[in-house]
CSV table of C-alpha atoms and ligand atoms in Angstrom, one decimal:
chain,number,residue,atom,x,y,z
A,1,UNK,CA,-4.5,39.8,-4.5
A,2,UNK,CA,-4.5,36.2,-3.7
A,3,UNK,CA,-1.5,34.6,-5.4
A,4,UNK,CA,-2.2,31.1,-6.7
A,5,UNK,CA,0.4,28.8,-5.3
A,6,UNK,CA,1.6,25.7,-7.0
A,7,UNK,CA,1.1,23.3,-4.1
A,8,UNK,CA,-0.1,19.8,-3.8
A,9,UNK,CA,-3.8,19.6,-4.5
A,10,UNK,CA,-5.7,19.4,-1.2
A,11,UNK,CA,-8.7,17.0,-1.0
A,12,UNK,CA,-12.2,18.6,-1.6
A,13,UNK,CA,-14.6,17.4,1.0
A,14,UNK,CA,-18.4,17.9,0.8
A,15,UNK,CA,-20.1,18.9,4.0
A,16,UNK,CA,-23.9,18.4,4.0
A,17,UNK,CA,-26.1,21.3,5.0
A,18,UNK,CA,-29.3,21.5,6.9
A,19,UNK,CA,-32.3,23.6,6.1
A,20,UNK,CA,-32.5,26.3,8.8
A,21,UNK,CA,-35.3,28.8,9.4
A,22,UNK,CA,-34.4,32.2,10.9
A,23,UNK,CA,-36.6,32.1,13.9
A,24,UNK,CA,-36.3,35.9,14.6
A,25,UNK,CA,-37.9,36.7,11.2
A,26,UNK,CA,-40.8,34.6,10.1
A,27,UNK,CA,-40.6,36.2,6.6
A,28,UNK,CA,-37.0,35.0,6.1
A,29,UNK,CA,-36.4,32.4,3.4
A,30,UNK,CA,-35.0,29.0,4.6
A,31,UNK,CA,-31.2,29.0,4.7
A,32,UNK,CA,-28.9,26.1,3.7
A,33,UNK,CA,-26.2,26.0,6.2
A,34,UNK,CA,-24.0,24.1,8.6
A,35,UNK,CA,-22.0,24.8,11.8
A,36,UNK,CA,-18.7,26.5,11.1
A,37,UNK,CA,-17.0,24.0,13.5
A,38,UNK,CA,-17.2,21.4,10.7
A,39,UNK,CA,-15.6,23.8,8.2
A,40,UNK,CA,-12.8,24.8,10.6
A,41,UNK,CA,-12.1,21.2,11.6
A,42,UNK,CA,-11.7,20.1,7.9
A,43,UNK,CA,-9.5,23.1,7.1
A,44,UNK,CA,-7.3,22.5,10.2
A,45,UNK,CA,-6.9,18.9,9.1
A,46,UNK,CA,-5.7,20.0,5.6
A,47,UNK,CA,-8.9,19.6,3.6
A,48,UNK,CA,-10.9,22.0,1.5
A,49,UNK,CA,-14.5,22.1,2.6
A,50,UNK,CA,-17.5,22.6,0.2
A,51,UNK,CA,-20.9,23.1,1.7
A,52,UNK,CA,-23.4,21.0,-0.2
A,53,UNK,CA,-27.0,22.5,-0.4
A,54,UNK,CA,-30.0,20.3,0.0
A,55,UNK,CA,-31.1,19.1,-3.4
A,56,UNK,CA,-32.5,16.0,-5.0
A,57,UNK,CA,-31.6,17.2,-8.5
A,58,UNK,CA,-29.7,14.2,-9.8
A,59,UNK,CA,-27.5,16.2,-12.2
A,60,UNK,CA,-26.6,18.6,-9.5
A,61,UNK,CA,-25.7,15.8,-7.1
A,62,UNK,CA,-23.8,14.0,-9.8
A,63,UNK,CA,-21.8,17.1,-10.6
A,64,UNK,CA,-20.8,17.5,-6.9
A,65,UNK,CA,-19.8,13.8,-6.7
A,66,UNK,CA,-17.6,14.2,-9.8
A,67,UNK,CA,-15.6,16.9,-7.9
A,68,UNK,CA,-15.5,15.5,-4.4
A,69,UNK,CA,-12.8,13.4,-2.7
A,70,UNK,CA,-14.8,12.7,0.4
A,71,UNK,CA,-18.1,13.2,2.1
A,72,UNK,CA,-18.8,14.5,5.6
A,73,UNK,CA,-22.4,13.8,6.6
A,74,UNK,CA,-23.1,16.4,9.3
A,75,UNK,CA,-25.5,16.6,12.2
A,76,UNK,CA,-29.0,18.0,12.2
A,77,UNK,CA,-32.6,16.8,11.7
A,78,UNK,CA,-34.0,13.4,12.6
A,79,UNK,CA,-34.0,10.9,9.7
A,80,UNK,CA,-37.6,10.1,8.8
A,81,UNK,CA,-38.4,6.6,10.1
A,82,UNK,CA,-39.7,5.5,6.7
A,83,UNK,CA,-36.0,5.4,5.7
A,84,UNK,CA,-35.7,2.3,8.0
A,85,UNK,CA,-39.1,0.8,7.5
A,86,UNK,CA,-40.9,2.3,10.6
A,87,UNK,CA,-43.7,4.8,11.2
A,88,UNK,CA,-43.1,7.7,13.5
A,89,UNK,CA,-43.9,6.3,17.0
A,90,UNK,CA,-44.1,9.4,19.2
A,91,UNK,CA,-43.8,13.1,19.1
A,92,UNK,CA,-43.4,14.4,15.6
A,93,UNK,CA,-39.7,14.5,14.9
A,94,UNK,CA,-37.7,17.4,13.4
A,95,UNK,CA,-37.8,15.8,9.9
A,96,UNK,CA,-36.4,17.1,6.6
A,97,UNK,CA,-37.5,14.6,3.9
A,98,UNK,CA,-35.6,16.7,1.3
A,99,UNK,CA,-32.4,16.4,3.2
A,100,UNK,CA,-32.9,12.7,3.7
A,101,UNK,CA,-33.2,12.2,-0.1
A,102,UNK,CA,-30.3,14.5,-0.9
A,103,UNK,CA,-27.9,12.9,1.6
A,104,UNK,CA,-28.9,9.4,0.7
A,105,UNK,CA,-28.0,10.2,-3.0
A,106,UNK,CA,-24.6,11.5,-1.9
A,107,UNK,CA,-24.0,8.6,0.4
A,108,UNK,CA,-25.0,6.1,-2.2
A,109,UNK,CA,-22.4,7.6,-4.6
A,110,UNK,CA,-19.7,7.5,-1.8
A,111,UNK,CA,-20.5,3.9,-0.9
A,112,UNK,CA,-20.6,2.6,-4.5
A,113,UNK,CA,-17.3,4.3,-5.3
A,114,UNK,CA,-15.7,3.6,-1.9
A,115,UNK,CA,-15.1,7.3,-1.2
A,116,UNK,CA,-14.2,8.3,2.4
A,117,UNK,CA,-17.2,9.0,4.5
A,118,UNK,CA,-17.3,10.6,8.0
A,119,UNK,CA,-20.7,10.7,9.6
A,120,UNK,CA,-21.4,12.9,12.6
A,121,UNK,CA,-24.5,12.6,14.8
A,122,UNK,CA,-27.3,12.4,12.2
A,123,UNK,CA,-24.6,11.5,9.7
A,124,UNK,CA,-23.6,8.4,11.7
A,125,UNK,CA,-27.2,7.4,12.0
A,126,UNK,CA,-27.7,7.9,8.2
A,127,UNK,CA,-24.7,5.6,7.5
A,128,UNK,CA,-26.2,2.9,9.6
A,129,UNK,CA,-29.7,3.3,8.0
A,130,UNK,CA,-28.2,3.2,4.5
A,131,UNK,CA,-26.6,-0.1,5.4
A,132,UNK,CA,-30.0,-1.5,6.6
A,133,UNK,CA,-29.9,-0.7,10.3
A,134,UNK,CA,-32.5,1.0,12.5
A,135,UNK,CA,-32.7,3.7,15.1
A,136,UNK,CA,-34.3,4.2,18.5
A,137,UNK,CA,-36.6,7.1,17.7
A,138,UNK,CA,-36.4,8.7,21.1
A,139,UNK,CA,-34.1,7.5,23.9
A,140,UNK,CA,-35.9,9.3,26.7
A,141,UNK,CA,-39.4,7.9,26.0
A,142,UNK,CA,-38.4,4.5,24.5
A,143,UNK,CA,-35.4,3.6,26.7
A,144,UNK,CA,-36.1,5.4,30.0
A,145,UNK,CA,-33.4,3.5,31.9
A,146,UNK,CA,-30.7,5.1,29.7
A,147,UNK,CA,-28.8,8.3,30.6
A,148,UNK,CA,-29.6,11.7,29.3
A,149,UNK,CA,-27.8,11.8,25.9
A,150,UNK,CA,-28.8,15.4,25.2
A,151,UNK,CA,-27.1,16.8,28.3
A,152,UNK,CA,-24.3,18.9,26.8
A,153,UNK,CA,-26.6,21.6,25.5
A,154,UNK,CA,-28.1,22.0,28.9
A,155,UNK,CA,-24.6,23.4,29.9
A,156,UNK,CA,-25.2,26.0,27.1
A,157,UNK,CA,-22.0,24.7,25.4
A,158,UNK,CA,-20.9,21.9,23.1
A,159,UNK,CA,-17.4,22.0,24.6
A,160,UNK,CA,-18.1,19.4,27.3
A,161,UNK,CA,-16.1,16.3,28.2
A,162,UNK,CA,-18.3,14.9,30.9
A,163,UNK,CA,-19.4,11.9,28.9
A,164,UNK,CA,-16.9,9.1,28.8
A,165,UNK,CA,-17.1,6.7,25.8
A,166,UNK,CA,-15.2,3.4,25.8
A,167,UNK,CA,-13.7,2.2,22.5
A,168,UNK,CA,-13.1,-1.1,20.9
A,169,UNK,CA,-9.3,-1.1,20.9
A,170,UNK,CA,-9.3,-3.1,17.6
A,171,UNK,CA,-11.4,-0.5,15.8
A,172,UNK,CA,-10.1,2.0,13.3
A,173,UNK,CA,-11.5,4.8,15.5
A,174,UNK,CA,-9.2,3.7,18.3
A,175,UNK,CA,-6.3,3.8,15.8
A,176,UNK,CA,-7.2,7.4,15.0
A,177,UNK,CA,-7.8,8.8,18.5
A,178,UNK,CA,-6.2,6.2,20.8
A,179,UNK,CA,-7.9,3.3,22.6
A,180,UNK,CA,-8.4,4.8,26.0
A,181,UNK,CA,-11.9,6.0,27.0
A,182,UNK,CA,-12.5,9.5,25.6
A,183,UNK,CA,-14.4,12.4,27.0
A,184,UNK,CA,-17.0,13.9,24.6
A,185,UNK,CA,-20.2,15.9,24.3
A,186,UNK,CA,-23.7,14.5,23.9
A,187,UNK,CA,-26.3,16.2,21.8
A,188,UNK,CA,-28.7,13.5,20.5
A,189,UNK,CA,-32.1,12.1,21.4
A,190,UNK,CA,-32.1,9.2,19.0
A,191,UNK,CA,-29.6,6.3,18.9
A,192,UNK,CA,-28.6,3.3,16.9
A,193,UNK,CA,-30.8,0.2,17.5
A,194,UNK,CA,-29.9,-2.6,15.1
A,195,UNK,CA,-26.6,-2.3,13.3
A,196,UNK,CA,-26.7,-2.3,9.5
A,197,UNK,CA,-25.2,-5.0,7.3
A,198,UNK,CA,-21.4,-5.0,7.6
A,199,UNK,CA,-21.5,-2.2,10.3
A,200,UNK,CA,-19.5,-2.6,13.5
A,201,UNK,CA,-19.9,-0.7,16.7
A,202,UNK,CA,-16.6,0.9,17.8
A,203,UNK,CA,-17.6,3.0,20.9
A,204,UNK,CA,-20.2,2.9,23.7
A,205,UNK,CA,-21.5,5.1,26.4
A,206,UNK,CA,-21.5,3.7,30.0
A,207,UNK,CA,-25.2,2.8,29.6
A,208,UNK,CA,-24.5,0.7,26.5
A,209,UNK,CA,-25.7,3.1,23.8
A,210,UNK,CA,-23.7,2.8,20.6
A,211,UNK,CA,-21.6,6.0,20.2
A,212,UNK,CA,-19.5,5.2,17.1
A,213,UNK,CA,-19.6,2.8,14.1
A,214,UNK,CA,-17.5,1.9,11.2
A,215,UNK,CA,-17.8,-0.3,8.1
A,216,UNK,CA,-14.7,-2.5,8.0
A,217,UNK,CA,-13.1,-3.1,4.6
A,218,UNK,CA,-14.0,0.3,3.3
A,219,UNK,CA,-11.5,3.1,2.4
A,220,UNK,CA,-13.0,5.1,5.3
A,221,UNK,CA,-16.6,4.8,6.6
A,222,UNK,CA,-16.7,6.0,10.2
A,223,UNK,CA,-19.4,7.5,12.2
A,224,UNK,CA,-19.6,9.1,15.6
A,225,UNK,CA,-22.7,10.1,17.6
A,226,UNK,CA,-21.1,13.0,19.5
A,227,UNK,CA,-19.9,16.3,18.0
A,228,UNK,CA,-16.1,16.1,18.0
A,229,UNK,CA,-16.0,19.0,15.4
A,230,UNK,CA,-16.7,21.3,18.4
A,231,UNK,CA,-13.8,19.8,20.4
A,232,UNK,CA,-10.8,19.6,18.2
A,233,UNK,CA,-9.3,22.9,19.5
A,234,UNK,CA,-9.4,21.8,23.1
A,235,UNK,CA,-8.9,18.1,22.9
A,236,UNK,CA,-6.1,17.1,20.5
A,237,UNK,CA,-7.2,13.4,20.5
A,238,UNK,CA,-10.3,14.3,18.6
A,239,UNK,CA,-8.2,16.0,15.9
A,240,UNK,CA,-6.9,12.6,15.0
A,241,UNK,CA,-10.3,11.6,13.6
A,242,UNK,CA,-10.3,14.6,11.2
A,243,UNK,CA,-6.7,14.1,10.2
A,244,UNK,CA,-7.3,10.5,9.4
A,245,UNK,CA,-10.4,11.4,7.4
A,246,UNK,CA,-8.7,14.1,5.3
A,247,UNK,CA,-5.7,11.9,4.8
A,248,UNK,CA,-8.0,9.1,3.5
A,249,UNK,CA,-9.5,11.7,1.1
A,250,UNK,CA,-6.1,12.8,-0.2
B,1,MN,MN1,-24.7,9.5,23.5
């Protein structure tokens, strides 16, 4: 039996899910889920993760919000360009309009109440879009001079440090993980174009693509384009981001 221990309450952190179809069985229902690396990184940093299903039901979202101490916007689908006032301009993206709606409701709550927010990959892009920023819809076709930002998966692994990002030493991200350039993975085909209102860039790839953002003056509103949740076990510097986030939620 699990004995209930009288300990200090740990912060409850919502992690947004994606809608995933089981590709081996076409008859399988769609699954709401998220990579376990997010869950493990939050637990390792001292938080209590809660997976948030995709829903636009206002009462359900409001109930989650009443319970949560922080919000982790996780990676996944492309944000539909209508969210930043554009039409799709190339190959049809991997869109999930329901997830856009659901996550924008959660993010709106977090921003209005100054709750800690950590955006990862799509989550970073969503934070920028919420603040009025825009995205490059496809790096490869729209910015052919740029590097391949979807390279890590070609190694069949997200544990990859071959991409070096430089940091603004004055940024909060640099406080959390140190100001020296940091090796990380790359698993994105879209990128930030215009920064949203009040949003600062805090890290860049060698080709100038924005790799991290933050909203100064907030309790904690930080986004990273790479997937550090896959790297915390092998690169202690990246653990600093999750520790800082969970601490801000506590
Ligand atoms: Mn990149």
